[in-house]
Short mmCIF file of C-alpha atoms in Angstrom, two decimals:
data_model
loop_
_atom_site.label_atom_id
_atom_site.label_comp_id
_atom_site.label_asym_id
_atom_site.label_seq_id
_atom_site.Cartn_x
_atom_site.Cartn_y
_atom_site.Cartn_z
CA MET A 1404 0.09 0.04 -0.18
CA LYS A 1405 0.83 3.42 -0.41
CA LEU A 1406 1.57 4.70 3.16
CA THR A 1407 -1.24 7.64 2.82
CA LYS A 1408 -3.30 9.24 5.86
CA ALA A 1409 -6.47 7.40 4.96
CA ALA A 1410 -4.19 4.16 4.58
CA VAL A 1411 -1.93 4.72 7.63
CA SER A 1412 -5.34 5.56 9.79
CA LYS A 1413 -6.65 1.85 9.16
CA LEU A 1414 -2.86 -0.04 10.28
CA ARG A 1415 -3.66 -2.44 13.47
CA ILE A 1416 -1.43 -4.59 15.22
CA PRO A 1417 -2.31 -7.92 14.83
CA GLU A 1418 -3.13 -9.87 17.52
CA GLY A 1419 -0.46 -11.82 19.52
CA ARG A 1420 2.68 -9.38 18.16
CA SER A 1421 4.17 -6.03 19.54
CA GLU A 1422 4.65 -4.43 16.90
CA LEU A 1423 3.81 -3.56 12.59
CA LEU A 1424 6.46 -2.84 10.43
CA VAL A 1425 5.21 -1.72 7.01
CA PHE A 1426 6.88 -0.15 4.10
CA ASP A 1427 5.71 1.71 1.07
CA ASP A 1428 4.89 0.37 -2.41
CA ASP A 1429 5.85 3.39 -4.07
CA MET A 1430 8.79 4.23 -2.57
CA ALA A 1431 11.53 1.16 -1.81
CA GLY A 1432 12.67 1.41 1.79
CA PHE A 1433 10.26 3.80 3.47
CA GLY A 1434 8.08 2.53 5.83
CA LEU A 1435 6.37 2.97 9.30
CA ARG A 1436 6.67 1.16 12.23
CA LEU A 1437 3.91 0.75 15.06
CA ARG A 1438 4.02 -0.19 18.35
CA ALA A 1439 1.91 -1.74 21.17
CA GLY A 1440 0.75 1.30 23.42
CA GLY A 1441 0.18 3.63 20.27
CA SER A 1442 3.23 4.51 19.40
CA ALA A 1443 4.33 4.86 15.33
CA THR A 1444 7.48 6.05 13.53
CA TRP A 1445 8.46 6.80 10.11
CA LEU A 1446 12.08 5.27 8.68
CA ILE A 1447 13.98 4.46 5.87
CA GLN A 1448 15.62 0.63 5.29
CA TYR A 1449 18.73 0.61 3.21
CA ARG A 1450 22.05 -1.72 2.60
CA ILE A 1451 25.79 -0.47 2.93
CA GLY A 1452 27.81 -3.39 1.69
CA LYS A 1453 26.21 -6.56 3.38
CA GLN A 1454 25.11 -4.56 6.26
CA GLN A 1455 21.49 -3.26 6.37
CA ARG A 1456 20.34 -0.12 8.14
CA ARG A 1457 17.26 1.26 9.85
CA MET A 1458 16.50 5.24 10.46
CA THR A 1459 14.04 6.41 12.31
CA ILE A 1460 12.93 9.92 10.30
CA GLY A 1461 10.21 11.19 13.01
CA LYS A 1462 7.03 10.26 14.84
CA TYR A 1463 3.81 10.01 12.98
CA PRO A 1464 1.50 11.91 13.29
CA ALA A 1465 3.67 14.34 14.67
CA MET A 1466 5.34 14.16 11.16
CA ALA A 1467 2.55 13.88 8.55
CA PRO A 1468 3.19 11.61 5.39
CA GLU A 1469 3.74 13.67 2.90
CA PRO A 1470 6.75 15.46 4.69
CA ALA A 1471 8.09 11.81 6.29
CA ARG A 1472 8.11 10.60 2.18
CA THR A 1473 10.11 13.88 1.70
CA ALA A 1474 12.31 13.49 4.21
CA ALA A 1475 13.19 9.83 3.04
CA ALA A 1476 13.00 10.89 -0.29
CA GLU A 1477 16.10 12.97 0.35
CA LEU A 1478 17.85 10.48 2.57
CA LEU A 1479 18.04 7.84 -0.01
CA ALA A 1480 18.97 9.71 -2.67
CA LYS A 1481 22.01 10.16 -0.32
CA VAL A 1482 21.99 6.60 -0.20
CA ARG A 1483 22.03 5.84 -3.72
CA LEU A 1484 25.53 8.37 -3.80
CA GLY A 1485 26.73 6.33 -1.59
CA GLU A 1486 26.54 7.83 1.61
CA ASP A 1487 25.52 6.38 4.80
CA PRO A 1488 23.08 8.43 6.92
CA GLN A 1489 22.77 6.05 9.95
CA GLY A 1490 26.40 5.67 10.25
CA ALA A 1491 26.67 9.48 10.27
CA LYS A 1492 24.47 9.71 12.80
CA LEU A 1493 25.99 7.63 15.04
CA GLU A 1494 29.50 9.14 14.46
CA ALA A 1495 27.84 12.06 15.35
CA ARG A 1496 26.80 10.87 18.85
CA HIS A 1497 30.16 9.76 19.42
CA ALA A 1498 31.53 13.16 18.50
CA VAL A 1499 30.03 13.94 21.61
CA PRO A 1500 32.35 14.92 24.52
CA VAL A 1501 31.94 12.07 27.36
CA LYS A 1502 31.77 14.68 29.71
CA ARG A 1503 28.29 15.70 28.60
CA LEU A 1504 27.05 12.32 27.66
CA THR A 1505 24.06 11.39 30.17
CA VAL A 1506 22.94 8.16 30.62
CA GLY A 1507 20.13 8.20 28.49
CA ASP A 1508 22.64 8.75 25.73
CA ILE A 1509 24.85 5.42 26.08
CA CYS A 1510 21.47 3.83 26.29
CA ASP A 1511 20.44 4.98 22.97
CA MET A 1512 23.43 4.00 21.57
CA TYR A 1513 24.06 0.79 22.70
CA LEU A 1514 20.31 0.37 21.38
CA ASP A 1515 21.53 0.92 17.93
CA ALA A 1516 24.16 -1.39 18.48
CA ALA A 1517 22.41 -4.22 20.01
CA MET A 1518 19.13 -3.94 17.11
CA LYS A 1519 21.57 -5.49 15.28
CA ARG A 1520 22.95 -8.42 16.99
CA GLN A 1521 19.92 -9.32 19.25
CA LYS A 1522 16.61 -11.56 18.11
CA SER A 1523 13.52 -9.38 17.70
CA SER A 1524 12.33 -10.93 20.82
CA THR A 1525 15.56 -10.14 22.95
CA PHE A 1526 16.11 -6.30 22.11
CA LYS A 1527 12.50 -5.68 22.69
CA GLU A 1528 13.19 -6.47 26.69
CA THR A 1529 16.17 -4.87 26.29
CA ARG A 1530 14.71 -2.17 25.18
CA ARG A 1531 11.85 -2.23 27.09
CA HIS A 1532 14.00 -2.07 30.12
CA LEU A 1533 16.68 0.65 29.00
CA SER A 1534 14.11 3.20 27.89
CA ARG A 1535 11.45 2.47 30.75
CA ASP A 1536 13.17 1.41 33.67
CA TRP A 1537 15.75 3.40 34.09
CA THR A 1538 13.99 6.62 32.86
CA PRO A 1539 14.98 8.57 36.51
CA LEU A 1540 19.01 7.70 35.78
CA ARG A 1541 18.75 8.68 32.06
CA THR A 1542 19.24 12.68 32.69
CA THR A 1543 22.36 12.15 34.93
CA PRO A 1544 25.57 12.61 33.36
CA VAL A 1545 27.85 9.33 32.67
CA ILE A 1546 30.59 10.48 34.84
CA LYS A 1547 28.28 11.03 37.89
CA ALA A 1548 26.66 8.08 37.82
CA GLU A 1549 27.81 6.40 40.84
CA LEU A 1550 26.45 2.89 42.91
CA GLU A 1551 24.38 4.30 44.85
CA HIS A 1552 22.43 5.86 42.18
CA VAL A 1553 21.94 2.53 40.65
CA ALA A 1554 21.53 0.86 43.44
CA ALA A 1555 18.72 3.34 44.50
CA GLU A 1556 16.83 3.16 41.40
CA LEU A 1557 16.87 -0.84 41.64
CA ARG A 1558 14.80 -0.47 44.87
CA HIS A 1559 12.00 1.65 43.24
CA ILE A 1560 12.24 -0.60 40.26
CA ALA A 1561 11.55 -3.94 42.36
CA THR A 1562 8.59 -1.91 44.04
CA ARG A 1563 6.97 -0.70 40.67
CA THR A 1564 7.33 -4.01 38.80
CA GLY A 1565 8.86 -6.90 40.97
CA PRO A 1566 11.95 -7.97 42.17
CA VAL A 1567 12.54 -10.64 38.69
CA ASN A 1568 12.21 -7.16 36.97
CA ALA A 1569 14.46 -5.42 38.62
CA ASN A 1570 16.88 -8.31 37.82
CA ARG A 1571 16.67 -8.27 34.35
CA ALA A 1572 16.75 -4.29 34.19
CA ARG A 1573 20.13 -4.31 36.21
CA ALA A 1574 21.86 -6.53 33.98
CA ASN A 1575 20.37 -4.83 31.11
CA LEU A 1576 21.89 -1.64 32.74
CA SER A 1577 25.15 -3.54 33.27
CA ALA A 1578 25.49 -4.54 30.15
CA CYS A 1579 24.96 -1.56 28.67
CA PHE A 1580 27.85 0.01 30.96
CA SER A 1581 30.46 -2.71 29.88
CA TRP A 1582 29.65 -1.73 26.08
CA ALA A 1583 30.19 1.85 26.53
CA MET A 1584 33.50 1.11 28.34
CA GLY A 1585 34.90 -0.51 25.51
CA GLU A 1586 33.23 2.23 22.85
CA GLY A 1587 35.79 4.88 25.34
CA LEU A 1588 32.10 6.08 26.36
CA ALA A 1589 32.11 5.64 30.04
CA PRO A 1590 35.05 5.54 32.50
CA ARG A 1591 33.36 3.01 34.73
CA ASN A 1592 30.75 0.20 35.46
CA PRO A 1593 28.14 1.79 38.38
CA VAL A 1594 26.35 -1.23 38.37
CA ILE A 1595 28.89 -3.72 39.19
CA GLY A 1596 28.98 -3.72 43.18
CA THR A 1597 25.01 -3.59 43.43
CA ASN A 1598 22.98 -6.45 44.99
CA LYS A 1599 20.70 -8.68 43.15
CA ILE A 1600 17.43 -7.68 43.99
CA ALA A 1601 15.96 -11.19 45.11
CA GLU A 1602 18.45 -14.59 44.63
CA GLU A 1603 16.14 -16.52 41.21
CA LYS A 1604 16.32 -20.37 42.23
CA PRO A 1605 16.22 -22.26 38.92
CA ARG A 1606 12.64 -23.63 38.03
CA ASP A 1607 12.72 -28.03 38.66
CA ARG A 1608 8.90 -28.67 39.03
CA VAL A 1609 8.33 -31.70 36.91
CA LEU A 1610 4.46 -33.11 37.52
CA GLY A 1611 3.69 -36.20 38.73
CA PRO A 1612 1.28 -39.30 36.93
CA GLU A 1613 -1.36 -37.48 39.15
CA GLU A 1614 -0.67 -34.53 37.77
CA ILE A 1615 -0.85 -35.42 34.21
CA ARG A 1616 -3.84 -37.17 34.63
CA ALA A 1617 -5.45 -34.31 36.26
CA ILE A 1618 -4.46 -31.63 33.55
CA TRP A 1619 -5.67 -34.52 30.81
CA GLN A 1620 -9.11 -35.11 32.31
CA ALA A 1621 -9.25 -31.46 32.75
CA THR A 1622 -8.58 -30.37 28.95
CA GLU A 1623 -11.47 -32.79 27.90
CA ALA A 1624 -13.68 -30.28 26.55
CA ALA A 1625 -13.11 -28.17 23.38
CA GLY A 1626 -11.25 -25.07 22.58
CA ASP A 1627 -7.85 -23.73 21.55
CA PHE A 1628 -6.01 -23.80 24.89
CA ASN A 1629 -7.55 -27.35 25.78
CA VAL A 1630 -5.96 -28.50 22.36
CA ILE A 1631 -2.70 -26.54 23.15
CA LEU A 1632 -2.20 -28.12 26.73
CA ARG A 1633 -2.17 -31.91 25.62
CA LEU A 1634 0.13 -30.75 22.43
CA LEU A 1635 2.46 -29.14 24.73
CA LEU A 1636 2.42 -32.38 26.68
CA LEU A 1637 2.78 -34.61 23.84
CA THR A 1638 5.43 -32.81 21.69
CA GLY A 1639 7.18 -30.77 24.70
CA GLN A 1640 8.26 -27.52 22.14
CA ARG A 1641 7.39 -24.42 23.27
CA ARG A 1642 4.16 -22.69 23.84
CA GLU A 1643 4.43 -19.93 21.59
CA GLU A 1644 5.62 -22.71 18.79
CA VAL A 1645 2.26 -24.59 19.65
CA ALA A 1646 0.12 -21.07 20.06
CA SER A 1647 1.58 -20.47 16.14
CA MET A 1648 1.32 -23.50 14.68
CA ALA A 1649 -0.20 -23.04 11.27
CA TRP A 1650 -1.59 -25.99 8.64
CA SER A 1651 0.85 -25.27 6.41
CA GLU A 1652 4.24 -26.65 8.64
CA LEU A 1653 2.26 -29.86 9.14
CA ASN A 1654 2.36 -32.94 7.03
CA LEU A 1655 -0.09 -34.87 8.85
CA ASP A 1656 0.80 -38.22 6.12
CA LYS A 1657 3.95 -38.11 7.14
CA ALA A 1658 3.30 -37.42 11.14
CA GLU A 1659 5.67 -34.54 10.97
CA TRP A 1660 5.34 -30.93 12.03
CA PHE A 1661 8.23 -28.61 10.53
CA LEU A 1662 9.27 -25.31 12.42
CA PRO A 1663 10.86 -22.69 10.40
CA ARG A 1664 13.98 -21.04 12.06
CA GLU A 1665 11.64 -17.64 12.01
CA ARG A 1666 9.11 -19.61 13.83
CA THR A 1667 12.37 -20.78 16.91
CA LYS A 1668 14.17 -19.63 19.66
CA ASN A 1669 17.32 -20.09 18.85
CA GLY A 1670 17.13 -19.68 15.10
CA ARG A 1671 17.13 -23.53 13.94
CA PRO A 1672 14.83 -25.12 11.40
CA HIS A 1673 13.32 -27.79 13.41
CA PHE A 1674 11.33 -31.14 12.38
CA VAL A 1675 8.72 -32.53 15.06
CA PRO A 1676 7.66 -36.13 14.44
CA LEU A 1677 3.93 -37.00 15.68
CA SER A 1678 2.75 -39.66 17.57
CA SER A 1679 -0.98 -41.28 16.69
CA THR A 1680 -2.35 -39.21 19.70
CA ALA A 1681 -1.14 -35.47 18.25
CA LYS A 1682 -2.21 -36.63 15.18
CA ARG A 1683 -4.92 -37.29 15.87
CA ILE A 1684 -5.82 -34.11 17.77
CA ILE A 1685 -4.75 -32.11 15.22
CA THR A 1686 -6.35 -33.92 12.42
CA ALA A 1687 -9.54 -33.49 14.16
CA LEU A 1688 -9.30 -29.81 14.63
CA PRO A 1689 -11.65 -27.53 12.13
CA ARG A 1690 -10.01 -25.54 9.29
CA ARG A 1691 -10.90 -21.92 8.83
CA ALA A 1692 -11.03 -20.18 5.59
CA ARG A 1693 -8.74 -18.13 4.63
CA ARG A 1694 -6.36 -19.02 7.65
CA ASP A 1695 -3.12 -20.65 8.10
CA LEU A 1696 -2.88 -20.46 11.80
CA VAL A 1697 -4.52 -23.68 14.01
CA PHE A 1698 -5.32 -21.66 16.73
CA GLY A 1699 -6.48 -18.35 17.74
CA GLN A 1700 -8.56 -15.57 15.66
CA GLY A 1701 -7.70 -12.71 14.02
CA CYS A 1702 -4.10 -12.56 12.58
CA GLY A 1703 -2.11 -13.90 15.04
CA GLY A 1704 -1.96 -17.26 16.62
CA PHE A 1705 -3.64 -18.14 20.62
CA SER A 1706 -2.87 -15.43 23.24
CA GLY A 1707 -5.30 -15.80 25.72
CA TRP A 1708 -3.09 -17.59 28.28
CA SER A 1709 -3.32 -16.53 31.64
CA GLN A 1710 -7.12 -16.25 31.88
CA CYS A 1711 -7.71 -19.62 30.77
CA LYS A 1712 -4.80 -21.24 32.88
CA ARG A 1713 -6.41 -19.25 35.44
CA ARG A 1714 -10.01 -20.84 34.75
CA LEU A 1715 -7.98 -24.40 34.57
CA ASP A 1716 -6.47 -24.07 38.01
CA ASP A 1717 -10.50 -22.76 39.61
CA ARG A 1718 -10.82 -26.90 38.54
CA LEU A 1719 -8.02 -28.28 39.18
CA SER A 1720 -6.28 -28.63 43.01
CA LEU A 1721 -2.64 -28.56 42.34
CA PRO A 1722 0.25 -27.55 44.15
CA PRO A 1723 1.19 -24.08 41.97
CA TRP A 1724 2.45 -24.65 38.32
CA ARG A 1725 3.15 -23.55 35.11
CA LEU A 1726 2.80 -24.22 31.70
CA HIS A 1727 6.67 -24.66 30.98
CA ASP A 1728 6.53 -27.64 33.41
CA LEU A 1729 4.61 -29.58 30.58
CA ARG A 1730 8.01 -29.29 28.52
CA ARG A 1731 10.49 -29.83 31.95
CA THR A 1732 8.34 -33.06 32.35
CA PHE A 1733 8.51 -34.13 28.70
CA VAL A 1734 12.43 -34.03 29.05
CA THR A 1735 12.21 -35.38 31.93
CA GLY A 1736 9.87 -38.14 31.18
CA LEU A 1737 12.39 -39.41 28.29
CA TYR A 1738 15.34 -39.56 30.23
CA GLU A 1739 13.54 -41.76 32.74
CA LEU A 1740 12.31 -43.77 29.58
CA ASN A 1741 16.17 -44.17 28.87
CA VAL A 1742 16.25 -42.13 25.50
CA GLN A 1743 19.82 -40.89 24.64
CA PRO A 1744 20.01 -37.25 25.80
CA HIS A 1745 21.34 -36.11 22.08
CA VAL A 1746 18.07 -37.48 21.06
CA VAL A 1747 16.34 -35.57 23.95
CA GLU A 1748 18.07 -32.51 22.72
CA ALA A 1749 17.13 -32.89 19.44
CA MET A 1750 13.49 -33.42 20.34
CA VAL A 1751 13.21 -30.01 22.16
CA ASN A 1752 15.74 -28.74 19.73
CA HIS A 1753 18.49 -27.34 22.01
CA ILE A 1754 21.84 -26.70 21.31
CA SER A 1755 23.55 -27.33 24.70
CA GLY A 1756 25.39 -30.07 26.22
CA HIS A 1757 25.71 -32.16 23.44
CA ARG A 1758 24.51 -30.22 20.84
CA ALA A 1759 26.65 -27.60 21.81
CA GLY A 1760 30.04 -25.57 20.21
CA VAL A 1761 31.81 -26.84 17.53
CA SER A 1762 29.44 -30.42 17.73
CA GLY A 1763 26.74 -28.20 17.47
CA VAL A 1764 27.66 -26.58 14.30
CA TYR A 1765 28.78 -29.69 12.21
CA ASN A 1766 26.45 -32.17 13.97
CA LYS A 1767 23.28 -31.38 11.90
CA ALA A 1768 21.83 -35.08 12.31
CA GLU A 1769 18.20 -34.76 12.77
CA TYR A 1770 17.74 -38.46 14.79
CA LEU A 1771 14.30 -38.61 13.13
CA PRO A 1772 13.79 -42.16 13.50
CA GLU A 1773 15.20 -41.68 16.89
CA LYS A 1774 13.07 -38.94 17.41
CA ARG A 1775 10.22 -41.11 15.76
CA GLN A 1776 10.47 -44.21 18.06
CA ALA A 1777 10.95 -41.62 21.51
CA THR A 1778 8.31 -40.13 20.34
CA ALA A 1779 5.68 -42.93 20.47
CA ILE A 1780 7.18 -44.41 23.73
CA TRP A 1781 6.20 -40.89 25.47
CA ALA A 1782 2.62 -41.22 24.28
CA GLU A 1783 2.40 -44.31 25.35
CA HIS A 1784 3.54 -43.84 28.59
CA ILE A 1785 1.55 -40.87 28.56
CA ALA A 1786 -1.53 -43.25 27.37
CA SER A 1787 -1.04 -45.14 30.51
CA ILE A 1788 -1.09 -42.55 32.82
CA ILE A 1789 -4.29 -41.29 31.55
CA ALA A 1790 -5.50 -44.96 31.86
CA ASP A 1791 -4.55 -45.36 35.48
CA GLU A 1792 -2.93 -48.28 34.58
CA PRO A 1793 0.27 -50.10 35.11
CA ASN A 1794 3.36 -48.62 32.92
CA ASN A 1795 3.83 -51.27 30.66
CA VAL A 1796 6.03 -48.71 28.34
CA ILE A 1797 9.62 -51.15 27.84
CA PRO A 1798 12.49 -48.31 28.31
CA ILE A 1799 14.80 -47.84 25.76
CA ARG A 1800 17.39 -49.89 26.10
CA ARG A 1801 20.81 -48.70 26.04
CA SER A 1802 24.31 -50.09 25.19
CA ASP A 1803 26.78 -50.22 27.78
CA SER A 1804 28.83 -48.12 26.08
CA GLU A 1805 26.63 -45.36 26.21
#
């Protein structure tokens, strides 16, 4: 579409997403980014060599479409002549004497650098912490930022948004100052020496057979959330991966689900064998006309987690548990059934442990036959739990060398 005032007024961020990026059909590289909360920014996108650049022009509606288009045309004309407007902008920022830089200045510079190397979901959190959580500290000159200032603000962040969020804000500010020191923009890192607001213990909740049976029985009714929970238990995949499952990713004849790299947390494509139970659940789902996504409404996948989880808990009498516990239960259960560690890691698309480092780079084996066998054994194990019968599943026998 051409980004006119009328066209822009009709743009809406799809459900389940935090932003929408739309480019103009008439002028390549001219676009508008809408973010949750109502902010909208004009930008240009271009390449310098192999590097892609994005540069903001102004905010909408303060800058109307036609002035934004004119500014974009002028900047893109410079690009065609070999100039790098965004690079010049960054150089101008770095040219500011260190003694005049504020914490907000180095946060913005760090975000410019982080945008190019962080995944969009990670960058979204980084930007949120540095742009919102540390607002009272942003006007403080870098050379005057001291440990006591950071510690005091951490306590305020914990009061406003909780101790875990304060820990994340602390980690992001520390990373920002460490980067700034390496760039010669900050003499020290004032975050070093501050205490974490709370010690976070790794979650290790694994659901027992009675809990698995209770959850399965409580999700018998139709509905996206109930189906998703059963698939989470059967496949061990991440909740957002299942919630945004697409029919085009599924090959039900081969009982396979293919997740492209754009949909996985680690950016690696992933094949998920489907057990006969999982295949039967998916096959029974209705297909909605002109909609590739299996779950959810509108443009996005399923997103009503909190409300649905709360209603489920009201029907259960279980100790506190999280949806991610289903994935941990899947992994732990496979180990207990003697599935080899590298196969378990392949099943949940992990690159730690057996698949980390050089081994992870060069070992591209998908272990599909092993994954299929383990998937079938796990489905039989779950079926025996649901039926409340003795577990007759025979664990995979490992060789003495394993």
